[in-house]
Coordinates of N, CA, C and O in Angstrom, one line a residue:
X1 N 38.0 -20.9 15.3 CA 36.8 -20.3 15.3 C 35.7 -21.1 16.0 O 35.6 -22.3 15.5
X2 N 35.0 -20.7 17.0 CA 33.9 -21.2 17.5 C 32.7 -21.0 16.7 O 32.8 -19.8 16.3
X3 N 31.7 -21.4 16.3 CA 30.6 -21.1 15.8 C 29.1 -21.1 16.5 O 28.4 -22.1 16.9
X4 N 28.8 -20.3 16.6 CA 27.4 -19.2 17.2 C 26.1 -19.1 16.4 O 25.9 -19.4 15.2
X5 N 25.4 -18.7 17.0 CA 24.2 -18.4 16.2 C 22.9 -19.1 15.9 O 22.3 -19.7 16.8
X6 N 22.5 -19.0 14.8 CA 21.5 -20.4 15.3 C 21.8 -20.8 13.3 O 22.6 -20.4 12.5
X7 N 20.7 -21.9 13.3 CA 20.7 -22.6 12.0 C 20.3 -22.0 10.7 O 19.1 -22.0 10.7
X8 N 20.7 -21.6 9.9 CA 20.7 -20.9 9.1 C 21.8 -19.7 8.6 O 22.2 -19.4 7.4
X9 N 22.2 -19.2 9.6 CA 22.9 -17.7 10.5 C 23.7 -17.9 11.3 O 23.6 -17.5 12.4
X10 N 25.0 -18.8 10.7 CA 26.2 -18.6 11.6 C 26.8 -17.5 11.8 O 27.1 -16.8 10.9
X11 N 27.1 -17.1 13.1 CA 28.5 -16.1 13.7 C 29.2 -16.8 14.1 O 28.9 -17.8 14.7
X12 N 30.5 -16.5 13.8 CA 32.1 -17.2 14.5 C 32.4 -16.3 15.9 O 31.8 -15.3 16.3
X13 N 33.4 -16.9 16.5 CA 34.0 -16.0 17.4 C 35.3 -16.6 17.0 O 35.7 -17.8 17.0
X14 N 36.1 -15.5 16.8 CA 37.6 -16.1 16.5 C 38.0 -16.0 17.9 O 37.9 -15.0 18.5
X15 N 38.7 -17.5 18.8 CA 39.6 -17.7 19.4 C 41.0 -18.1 19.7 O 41.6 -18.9 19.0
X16 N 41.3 -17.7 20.6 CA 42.7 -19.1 21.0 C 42.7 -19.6 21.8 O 42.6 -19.3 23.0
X17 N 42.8 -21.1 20.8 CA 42.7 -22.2 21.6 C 43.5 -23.4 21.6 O 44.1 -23.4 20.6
X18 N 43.8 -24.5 22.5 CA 44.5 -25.7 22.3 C 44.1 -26.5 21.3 O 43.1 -27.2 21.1
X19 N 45.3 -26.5 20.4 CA 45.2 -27.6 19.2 C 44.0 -28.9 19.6 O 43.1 -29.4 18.8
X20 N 44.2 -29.2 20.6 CA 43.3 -30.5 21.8 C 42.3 -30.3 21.8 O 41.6 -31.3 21.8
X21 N 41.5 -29.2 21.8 CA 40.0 -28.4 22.1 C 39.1 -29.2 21.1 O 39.4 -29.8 20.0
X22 N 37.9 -29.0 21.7 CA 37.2 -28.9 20.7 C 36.7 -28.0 20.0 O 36.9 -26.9 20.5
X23 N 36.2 -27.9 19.0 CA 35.4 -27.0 17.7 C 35.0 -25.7 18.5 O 35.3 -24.5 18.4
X24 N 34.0 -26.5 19.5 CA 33.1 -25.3 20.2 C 33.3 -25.5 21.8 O 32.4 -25.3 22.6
X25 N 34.8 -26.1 22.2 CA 34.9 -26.4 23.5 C 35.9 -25.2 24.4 O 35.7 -24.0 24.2
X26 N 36.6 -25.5 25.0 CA 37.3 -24.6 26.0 C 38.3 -23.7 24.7 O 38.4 -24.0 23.5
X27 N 38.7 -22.6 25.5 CA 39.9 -21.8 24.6 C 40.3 -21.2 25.5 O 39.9 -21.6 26.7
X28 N 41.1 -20.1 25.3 CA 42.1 -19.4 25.9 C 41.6 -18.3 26.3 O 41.3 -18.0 27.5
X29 N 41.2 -17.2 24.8 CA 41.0 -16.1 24.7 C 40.4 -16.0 23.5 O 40.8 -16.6 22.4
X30 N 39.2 -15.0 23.6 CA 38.5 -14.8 22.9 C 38.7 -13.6 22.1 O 38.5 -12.4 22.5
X31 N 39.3 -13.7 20.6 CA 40.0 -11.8 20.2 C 39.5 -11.5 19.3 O 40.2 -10.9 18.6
X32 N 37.8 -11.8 18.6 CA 37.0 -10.9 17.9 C 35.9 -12.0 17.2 O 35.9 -13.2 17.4
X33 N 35.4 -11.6 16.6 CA 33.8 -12.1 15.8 C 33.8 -12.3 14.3 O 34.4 -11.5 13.7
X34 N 33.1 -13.1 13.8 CA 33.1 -12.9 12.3 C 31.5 -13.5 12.0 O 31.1 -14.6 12.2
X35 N 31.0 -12.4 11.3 CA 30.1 -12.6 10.9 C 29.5 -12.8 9.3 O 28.7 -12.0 8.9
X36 N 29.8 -13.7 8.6 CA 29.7 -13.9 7.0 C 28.6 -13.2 6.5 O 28.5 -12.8 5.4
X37 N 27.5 -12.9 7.4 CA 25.9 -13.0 6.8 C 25.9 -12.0 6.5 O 24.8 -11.9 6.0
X38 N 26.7 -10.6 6.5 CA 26.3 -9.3 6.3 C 27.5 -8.8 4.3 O 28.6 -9.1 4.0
X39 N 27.0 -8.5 4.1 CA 28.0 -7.8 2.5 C 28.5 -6.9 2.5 O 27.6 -6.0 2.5
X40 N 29.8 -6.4 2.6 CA 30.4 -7.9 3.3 C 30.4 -8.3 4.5 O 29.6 -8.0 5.4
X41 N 31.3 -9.1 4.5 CA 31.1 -9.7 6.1 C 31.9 -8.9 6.9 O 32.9 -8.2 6.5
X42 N 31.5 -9.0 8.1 CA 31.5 -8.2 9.3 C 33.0 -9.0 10.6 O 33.1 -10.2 11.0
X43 N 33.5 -8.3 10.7 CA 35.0 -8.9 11.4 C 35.6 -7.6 12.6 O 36.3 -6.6 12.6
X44 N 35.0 -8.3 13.4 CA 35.3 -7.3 15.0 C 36.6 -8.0 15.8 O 36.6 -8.9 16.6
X45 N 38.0 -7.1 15.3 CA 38.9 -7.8 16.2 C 39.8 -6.9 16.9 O 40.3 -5.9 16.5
X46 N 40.0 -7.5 17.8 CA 41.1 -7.3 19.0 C 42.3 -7.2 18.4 O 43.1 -8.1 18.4
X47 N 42.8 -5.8 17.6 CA 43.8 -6.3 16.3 C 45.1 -6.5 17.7 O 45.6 -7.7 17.6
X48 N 45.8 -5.8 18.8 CA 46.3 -6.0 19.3 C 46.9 -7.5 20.0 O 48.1 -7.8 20.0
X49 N 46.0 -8.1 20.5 CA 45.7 -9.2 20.9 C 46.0 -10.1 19.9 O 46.9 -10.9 20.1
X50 N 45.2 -10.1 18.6 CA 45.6 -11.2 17.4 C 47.3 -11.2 17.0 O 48.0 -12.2 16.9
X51 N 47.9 -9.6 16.6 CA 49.0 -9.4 16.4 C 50.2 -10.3 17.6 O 51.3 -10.8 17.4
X52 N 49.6 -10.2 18.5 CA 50.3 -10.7 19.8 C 50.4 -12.0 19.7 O 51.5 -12.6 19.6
X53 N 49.1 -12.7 19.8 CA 49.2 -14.5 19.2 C 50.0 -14.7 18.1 O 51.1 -15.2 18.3
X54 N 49.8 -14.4 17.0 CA 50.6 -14.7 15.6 C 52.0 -14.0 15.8 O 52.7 -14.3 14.8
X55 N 52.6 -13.3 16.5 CA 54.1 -13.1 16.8 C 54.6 -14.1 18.1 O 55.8 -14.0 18.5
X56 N 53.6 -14.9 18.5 CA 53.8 -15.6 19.6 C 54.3 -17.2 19.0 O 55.2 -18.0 19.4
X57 N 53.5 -17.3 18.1 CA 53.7 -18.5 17.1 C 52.0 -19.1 17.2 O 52.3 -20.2 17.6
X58 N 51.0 -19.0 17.1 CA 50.0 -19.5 17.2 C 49.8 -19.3 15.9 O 49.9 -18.2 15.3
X59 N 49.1 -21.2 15.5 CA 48.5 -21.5 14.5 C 47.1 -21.2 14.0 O 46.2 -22.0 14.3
X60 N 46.8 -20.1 13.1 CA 45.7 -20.2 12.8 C 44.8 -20.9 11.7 O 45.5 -20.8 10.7
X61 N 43.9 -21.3 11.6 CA 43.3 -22.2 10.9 C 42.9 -21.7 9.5 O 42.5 -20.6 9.8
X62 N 42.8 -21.9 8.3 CA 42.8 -21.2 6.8 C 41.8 -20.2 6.8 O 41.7 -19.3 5.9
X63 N 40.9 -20.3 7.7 CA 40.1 -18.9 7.8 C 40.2 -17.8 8.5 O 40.0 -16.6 8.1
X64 N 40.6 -18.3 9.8 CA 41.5 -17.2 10.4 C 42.4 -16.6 10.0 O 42.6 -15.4 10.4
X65 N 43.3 -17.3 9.1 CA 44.3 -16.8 8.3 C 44.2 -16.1 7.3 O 45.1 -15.4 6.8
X66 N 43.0 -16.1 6.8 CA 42.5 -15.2 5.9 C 42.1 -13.8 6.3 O 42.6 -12.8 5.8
X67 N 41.3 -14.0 7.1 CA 40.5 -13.0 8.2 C 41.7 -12.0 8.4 O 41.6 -10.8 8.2
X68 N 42.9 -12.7 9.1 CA 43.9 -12.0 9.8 C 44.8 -11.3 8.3 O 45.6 -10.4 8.7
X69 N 44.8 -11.6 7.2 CA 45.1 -11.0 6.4 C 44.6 -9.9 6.2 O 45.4 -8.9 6.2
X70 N 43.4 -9.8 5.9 CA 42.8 -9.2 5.6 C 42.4 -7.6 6.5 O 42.0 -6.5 6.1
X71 N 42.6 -8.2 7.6 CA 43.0 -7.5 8.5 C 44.1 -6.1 8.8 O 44.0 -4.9 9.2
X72 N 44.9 -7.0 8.3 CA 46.6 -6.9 8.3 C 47.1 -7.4 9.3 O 48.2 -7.0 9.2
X73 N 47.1 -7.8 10.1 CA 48.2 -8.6 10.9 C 48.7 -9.1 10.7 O 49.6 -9.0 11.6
X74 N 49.0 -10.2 9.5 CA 50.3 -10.4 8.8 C 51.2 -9.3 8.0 O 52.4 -9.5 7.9
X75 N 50.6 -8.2 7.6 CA 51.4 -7.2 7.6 C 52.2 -6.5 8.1 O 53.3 -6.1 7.8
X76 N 51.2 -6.4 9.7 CA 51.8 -5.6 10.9 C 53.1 -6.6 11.2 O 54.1 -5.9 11.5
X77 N 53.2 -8.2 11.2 CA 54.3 -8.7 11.8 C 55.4 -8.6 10.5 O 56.6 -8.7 10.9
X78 N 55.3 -8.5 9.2 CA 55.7 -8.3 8.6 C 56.5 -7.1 8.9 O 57.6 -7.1 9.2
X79 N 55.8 -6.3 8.7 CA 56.8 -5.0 9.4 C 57.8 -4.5 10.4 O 58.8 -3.8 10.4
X80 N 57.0 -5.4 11.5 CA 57.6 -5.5 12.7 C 59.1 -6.3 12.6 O 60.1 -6.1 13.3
X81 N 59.0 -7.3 11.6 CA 60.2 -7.9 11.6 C 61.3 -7.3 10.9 O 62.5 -7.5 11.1
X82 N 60.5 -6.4 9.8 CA 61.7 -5.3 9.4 C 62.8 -4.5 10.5 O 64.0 -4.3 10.6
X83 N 61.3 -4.1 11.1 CA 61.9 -3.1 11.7 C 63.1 -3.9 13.2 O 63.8 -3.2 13.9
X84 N 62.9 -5.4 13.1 CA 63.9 -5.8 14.2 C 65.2 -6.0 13.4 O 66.3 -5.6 13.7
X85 N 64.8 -6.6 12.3 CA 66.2 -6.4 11.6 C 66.9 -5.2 11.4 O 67.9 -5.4 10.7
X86 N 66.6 -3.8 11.8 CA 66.6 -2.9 11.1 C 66.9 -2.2 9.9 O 67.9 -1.6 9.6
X87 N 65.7 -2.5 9.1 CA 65.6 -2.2 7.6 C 65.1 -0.5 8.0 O 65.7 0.4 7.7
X88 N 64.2 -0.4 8.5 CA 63.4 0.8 9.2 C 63.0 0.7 10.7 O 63.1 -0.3 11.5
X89 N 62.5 2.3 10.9 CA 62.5 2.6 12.3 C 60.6 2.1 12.6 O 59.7 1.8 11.9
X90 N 60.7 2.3 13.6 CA 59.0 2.3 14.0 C 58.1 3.1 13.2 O 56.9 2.7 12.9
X91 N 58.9 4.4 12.9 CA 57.5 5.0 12.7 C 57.4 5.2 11.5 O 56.4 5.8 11.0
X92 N 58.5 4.8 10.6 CA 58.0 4.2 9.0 C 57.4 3.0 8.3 O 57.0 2.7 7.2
X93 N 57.3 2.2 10.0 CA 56.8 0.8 10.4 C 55.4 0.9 10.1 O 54.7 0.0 9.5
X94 N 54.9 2.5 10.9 CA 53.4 2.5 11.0 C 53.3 3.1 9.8 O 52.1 3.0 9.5
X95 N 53.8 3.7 9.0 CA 54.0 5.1 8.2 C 52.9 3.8 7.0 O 51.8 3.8 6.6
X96 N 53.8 3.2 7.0 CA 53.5 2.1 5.4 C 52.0 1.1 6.2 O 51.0 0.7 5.7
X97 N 52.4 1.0 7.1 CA 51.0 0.2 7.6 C 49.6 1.2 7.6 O 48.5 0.7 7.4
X98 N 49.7 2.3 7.8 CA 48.7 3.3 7.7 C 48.0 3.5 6.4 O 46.8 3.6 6.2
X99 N 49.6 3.5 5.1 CA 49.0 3.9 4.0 C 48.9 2.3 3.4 O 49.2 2.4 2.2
X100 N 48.6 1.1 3.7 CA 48.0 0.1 3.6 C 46.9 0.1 3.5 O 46.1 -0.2 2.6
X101 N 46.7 0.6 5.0 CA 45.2 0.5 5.4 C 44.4 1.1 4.7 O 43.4 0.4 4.6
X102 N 44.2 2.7 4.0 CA 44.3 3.7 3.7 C 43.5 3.3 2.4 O 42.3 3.6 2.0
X103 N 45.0 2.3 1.4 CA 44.3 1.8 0.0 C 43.6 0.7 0.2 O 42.8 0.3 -0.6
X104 N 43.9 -0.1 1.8 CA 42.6 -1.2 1.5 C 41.1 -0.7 1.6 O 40.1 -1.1 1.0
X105 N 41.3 0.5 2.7 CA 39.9 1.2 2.8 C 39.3 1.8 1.8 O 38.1 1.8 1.7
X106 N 40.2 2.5 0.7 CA 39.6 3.2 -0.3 C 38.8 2.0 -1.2 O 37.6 2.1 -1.6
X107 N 39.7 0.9 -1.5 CA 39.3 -0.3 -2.6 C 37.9 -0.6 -1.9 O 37.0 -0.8 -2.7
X108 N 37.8 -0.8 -0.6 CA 36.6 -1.3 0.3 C 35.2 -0.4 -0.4 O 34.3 -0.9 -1.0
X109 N 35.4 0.9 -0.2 CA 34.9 1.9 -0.4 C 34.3 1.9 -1.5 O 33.1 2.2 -1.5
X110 N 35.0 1.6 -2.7 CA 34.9 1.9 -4.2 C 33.9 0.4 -4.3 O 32.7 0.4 -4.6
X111 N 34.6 -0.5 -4.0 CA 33.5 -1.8 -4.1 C 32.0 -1.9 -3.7 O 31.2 -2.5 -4.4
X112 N 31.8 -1.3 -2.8 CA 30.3 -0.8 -1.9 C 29.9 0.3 -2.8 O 28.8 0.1 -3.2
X113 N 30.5 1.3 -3.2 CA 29.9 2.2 -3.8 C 29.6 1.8 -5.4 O 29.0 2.5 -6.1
X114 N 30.1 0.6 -5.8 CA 30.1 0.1 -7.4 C 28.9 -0.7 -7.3 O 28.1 -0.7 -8.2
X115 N 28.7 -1.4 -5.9 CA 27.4 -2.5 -5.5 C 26.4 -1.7 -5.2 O 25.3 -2.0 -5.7
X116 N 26.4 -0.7 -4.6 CA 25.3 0.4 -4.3 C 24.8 0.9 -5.6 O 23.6 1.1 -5.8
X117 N 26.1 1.2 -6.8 CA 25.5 1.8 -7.6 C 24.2 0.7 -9.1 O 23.3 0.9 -9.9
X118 N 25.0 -0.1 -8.8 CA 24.6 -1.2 -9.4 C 23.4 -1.4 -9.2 O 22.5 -1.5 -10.1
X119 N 23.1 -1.6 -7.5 CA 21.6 -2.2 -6.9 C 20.8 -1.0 -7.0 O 19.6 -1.1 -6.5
X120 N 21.0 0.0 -7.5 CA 20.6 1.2 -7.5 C 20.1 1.5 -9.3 O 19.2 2.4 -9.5
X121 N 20.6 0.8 -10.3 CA 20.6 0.5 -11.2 C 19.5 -0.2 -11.8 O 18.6 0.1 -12.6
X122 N 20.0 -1.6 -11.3 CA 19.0 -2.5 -11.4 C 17.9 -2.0 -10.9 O 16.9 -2.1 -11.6
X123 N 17.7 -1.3 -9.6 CA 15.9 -1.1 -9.3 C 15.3 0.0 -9.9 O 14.1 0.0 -10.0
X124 N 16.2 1.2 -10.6 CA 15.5 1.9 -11.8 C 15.2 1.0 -12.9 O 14.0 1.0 -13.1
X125 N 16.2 -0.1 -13.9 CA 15.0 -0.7 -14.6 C 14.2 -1.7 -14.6 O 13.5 -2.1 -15.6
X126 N 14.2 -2.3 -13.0 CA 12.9 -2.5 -12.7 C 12.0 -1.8 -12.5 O 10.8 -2.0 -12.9
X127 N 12.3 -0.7 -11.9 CA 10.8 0.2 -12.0 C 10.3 0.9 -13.6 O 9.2 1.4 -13.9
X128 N 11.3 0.6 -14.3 CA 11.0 1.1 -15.9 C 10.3 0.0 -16.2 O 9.2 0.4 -16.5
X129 N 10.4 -1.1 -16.4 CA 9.9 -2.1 -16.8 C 8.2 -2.5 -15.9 O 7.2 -2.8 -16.5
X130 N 8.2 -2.3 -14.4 CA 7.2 -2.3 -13.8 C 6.2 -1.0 -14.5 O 5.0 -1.2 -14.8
X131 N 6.8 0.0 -14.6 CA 6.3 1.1 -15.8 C 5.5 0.8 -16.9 O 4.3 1.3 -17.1
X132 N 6.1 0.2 -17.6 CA 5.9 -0.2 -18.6 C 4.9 -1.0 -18.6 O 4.0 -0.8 -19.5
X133 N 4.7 -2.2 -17.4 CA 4.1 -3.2 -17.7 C 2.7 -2.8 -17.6 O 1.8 -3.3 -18.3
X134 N 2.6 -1.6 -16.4 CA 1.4 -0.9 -15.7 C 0.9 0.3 -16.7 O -0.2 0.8 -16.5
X135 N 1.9 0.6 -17.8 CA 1.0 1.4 -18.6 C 0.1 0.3 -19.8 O -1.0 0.7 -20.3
X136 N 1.0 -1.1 -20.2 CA 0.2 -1.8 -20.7 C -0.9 -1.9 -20.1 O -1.9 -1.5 -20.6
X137 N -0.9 -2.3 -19.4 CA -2.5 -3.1 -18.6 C -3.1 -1.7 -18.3 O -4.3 -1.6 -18.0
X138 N -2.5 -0.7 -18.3 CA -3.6 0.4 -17.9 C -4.9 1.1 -19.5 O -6.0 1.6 -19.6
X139 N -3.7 0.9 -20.5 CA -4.0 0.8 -21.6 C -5.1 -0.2 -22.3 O -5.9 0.0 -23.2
X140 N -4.8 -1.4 -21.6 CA -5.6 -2.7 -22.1 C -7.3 -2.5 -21.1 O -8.4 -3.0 -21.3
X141 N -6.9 -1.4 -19.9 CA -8.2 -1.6 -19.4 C -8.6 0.0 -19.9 O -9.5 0.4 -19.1
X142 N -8.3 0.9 -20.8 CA -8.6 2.1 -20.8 C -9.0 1.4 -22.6 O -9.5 2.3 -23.3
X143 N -8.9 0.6 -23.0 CA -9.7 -0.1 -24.1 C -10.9 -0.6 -24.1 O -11.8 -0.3 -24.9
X144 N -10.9 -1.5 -23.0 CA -11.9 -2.3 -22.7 C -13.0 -1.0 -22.0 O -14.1 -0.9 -22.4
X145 N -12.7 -0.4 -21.2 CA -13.6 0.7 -21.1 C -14.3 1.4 -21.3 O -15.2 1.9 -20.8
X146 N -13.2 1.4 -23.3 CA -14.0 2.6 -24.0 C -14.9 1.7 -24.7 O -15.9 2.4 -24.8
X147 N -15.1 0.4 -25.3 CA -15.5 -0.8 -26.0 C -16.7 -0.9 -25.0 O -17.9 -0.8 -25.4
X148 N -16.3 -1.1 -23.4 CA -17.9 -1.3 -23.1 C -18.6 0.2 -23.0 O -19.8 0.1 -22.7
X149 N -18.1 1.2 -23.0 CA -19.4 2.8 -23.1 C -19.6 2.3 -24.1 O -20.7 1.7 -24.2
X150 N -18.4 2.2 -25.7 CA -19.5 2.4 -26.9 C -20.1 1.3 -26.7 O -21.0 1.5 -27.6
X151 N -20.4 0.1 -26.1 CA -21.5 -0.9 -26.4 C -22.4 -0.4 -25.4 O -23.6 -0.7 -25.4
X152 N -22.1 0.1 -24.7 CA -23.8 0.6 -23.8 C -24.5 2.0 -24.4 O -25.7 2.3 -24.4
X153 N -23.1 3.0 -25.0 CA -23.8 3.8 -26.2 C -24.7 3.0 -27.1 O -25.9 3.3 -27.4
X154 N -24.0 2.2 -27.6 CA -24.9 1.3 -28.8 C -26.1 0.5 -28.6 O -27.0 0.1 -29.4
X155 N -26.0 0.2 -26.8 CA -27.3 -0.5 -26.6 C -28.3 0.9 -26.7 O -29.3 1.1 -27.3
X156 N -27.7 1.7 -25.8 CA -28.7 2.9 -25.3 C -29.7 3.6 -27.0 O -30.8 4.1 -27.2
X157 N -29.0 3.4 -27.6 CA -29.0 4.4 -28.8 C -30.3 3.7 -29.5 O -31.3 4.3 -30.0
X158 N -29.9 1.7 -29.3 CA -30.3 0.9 -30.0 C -32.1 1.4 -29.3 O -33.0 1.7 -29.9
X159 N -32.0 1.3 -27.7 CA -33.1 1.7 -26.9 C -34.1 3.1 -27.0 O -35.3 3.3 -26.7
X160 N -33.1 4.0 -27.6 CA -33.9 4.8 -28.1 C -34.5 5.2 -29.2 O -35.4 6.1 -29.2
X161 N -33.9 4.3 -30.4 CA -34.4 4.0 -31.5 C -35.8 3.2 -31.5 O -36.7 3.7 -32.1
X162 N -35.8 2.1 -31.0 CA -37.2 1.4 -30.9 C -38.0 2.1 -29.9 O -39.2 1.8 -30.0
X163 N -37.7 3.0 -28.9 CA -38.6 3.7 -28.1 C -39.0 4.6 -29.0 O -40.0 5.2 -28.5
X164 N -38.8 5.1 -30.0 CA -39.2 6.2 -30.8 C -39.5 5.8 -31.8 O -40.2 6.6 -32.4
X165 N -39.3 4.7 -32.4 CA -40.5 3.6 -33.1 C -41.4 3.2 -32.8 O -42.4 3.1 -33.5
X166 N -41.4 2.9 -31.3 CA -42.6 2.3 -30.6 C -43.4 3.6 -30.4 O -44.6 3.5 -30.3
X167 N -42.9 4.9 -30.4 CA -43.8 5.7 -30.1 C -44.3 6.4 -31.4 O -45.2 7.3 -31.3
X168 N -43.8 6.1 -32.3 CA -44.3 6.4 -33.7 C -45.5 5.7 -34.2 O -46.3 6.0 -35.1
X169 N -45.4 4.4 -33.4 CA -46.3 3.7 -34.5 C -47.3 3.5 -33.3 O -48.3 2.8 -33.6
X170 N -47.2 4.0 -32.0 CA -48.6 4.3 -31.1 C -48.9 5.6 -31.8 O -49.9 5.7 -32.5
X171 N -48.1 6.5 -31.8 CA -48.7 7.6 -32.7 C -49.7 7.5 -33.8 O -50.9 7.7 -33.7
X172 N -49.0 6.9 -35.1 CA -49.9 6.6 -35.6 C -50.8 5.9 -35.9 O -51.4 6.2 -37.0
X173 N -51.2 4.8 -35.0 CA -52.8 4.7 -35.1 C -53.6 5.1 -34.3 O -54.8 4.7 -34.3
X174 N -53.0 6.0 -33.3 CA -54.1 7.0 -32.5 C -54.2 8.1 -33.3 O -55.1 8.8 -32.8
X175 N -53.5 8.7 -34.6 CA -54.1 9.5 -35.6 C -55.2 9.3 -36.2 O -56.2 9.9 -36.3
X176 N -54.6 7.6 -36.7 CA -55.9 7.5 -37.6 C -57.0 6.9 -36.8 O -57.6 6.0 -37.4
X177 N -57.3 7.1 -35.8 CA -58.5 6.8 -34.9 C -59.1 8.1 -34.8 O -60.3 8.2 -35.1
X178 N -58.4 9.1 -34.5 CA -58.8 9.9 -34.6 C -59.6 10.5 -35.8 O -60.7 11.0 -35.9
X179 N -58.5 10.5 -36.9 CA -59.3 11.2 -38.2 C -60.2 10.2 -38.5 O -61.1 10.7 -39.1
X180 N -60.4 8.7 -38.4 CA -61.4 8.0 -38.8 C -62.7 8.4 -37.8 O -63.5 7.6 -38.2
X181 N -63.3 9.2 -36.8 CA -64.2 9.5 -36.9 C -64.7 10.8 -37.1 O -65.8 11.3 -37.2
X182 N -63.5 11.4 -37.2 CA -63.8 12.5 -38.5 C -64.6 12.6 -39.5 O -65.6 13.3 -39.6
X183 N -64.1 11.9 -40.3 CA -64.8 11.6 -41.9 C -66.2 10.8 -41.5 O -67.1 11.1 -42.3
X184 N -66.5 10.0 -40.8 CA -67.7 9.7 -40.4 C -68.9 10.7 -39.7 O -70.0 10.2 -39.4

């Protein structure tokens, strides 16, 4: 595997190359990509080409060898060897490699859709809890709201009470101004 990309964000490029090479120096042939950073990871290969190397005898390295499992290309030579010995013909060769593929795809499938459903999960009770949290505080301020009208009711009220004292007790001594020169 060559490695690509920048710091943080490796891409591989799976090659063949001389045991002698370096890491990220000359190769042969270039037969697909692997990219870890995506969920899962992302594996573009030349299945033809790879099956070709590994029936050739090329060594691949414990990640490639995973990759290429995963793949199936150890399957496919697997098969292939059946079928030289003849245990079976070709096209029960492909018959069982198809329905391989088939249940690795479905398992693929079911795993994505268990993580989808999950992440799909999790952000309803986050949003129940963000719910929740915003009916608190909407509550804590639909409190405080009603606390400050009744305190400005209570000022206002307070305001209209001594305005109507104050205007009571101007009232009454412009009464008795008046009736005192009445009686005089």
């Amino acid at each position: 595997m060559q490695r690509g990309g920048h710091k943080g964000y490796a891409v591989y490029r799976i090659v063949i190359a001389d045991v002698r090479a370096p890491r990220d120096g000359k190769f042969i042939e270039k037969i697909g990509t692997f990219n870890p950073n995506t969920n899962p990871a992302t594996v573009d290969l030349n299945f033809d080409r790879a099956l070709y190397w590994v029936e050739t005898g090329a060594q691949p390295t414990d990640t490639v060898r995973t990759i290429l499992k995963g793949e199936g290309v150890y399957m496919m030579k697997h098969l292939r060897g059946g079928v030289k010995k003849g245990a079976f013909d070709e096209a029960a060769c492909q018959q069982k490699f198809d329905a391989w593929k088939t249940a690795k795809e479905q398992k693929l499938t079911a795993a994505k859709d268990a993580q989808s459903k999950s992440r799909q999960e999790a952000a309803a009770k986050a949003l129940d809890a963000e719910k929740k949290v915003n009916e608190a505080i909407a509550k804590k301020v639909a409190d405080k709201k009603a606390a400050e009208a009744a305190a400005k009711a209570e000022a206002e009220a307070a305001k209209a009470a001594e305005a109507a004292e104050a205007e009571k007790a101007a009232e009454a001594p412009a009464a008795e101004a008046t009736e005192a020169p009445a009686e005089a």
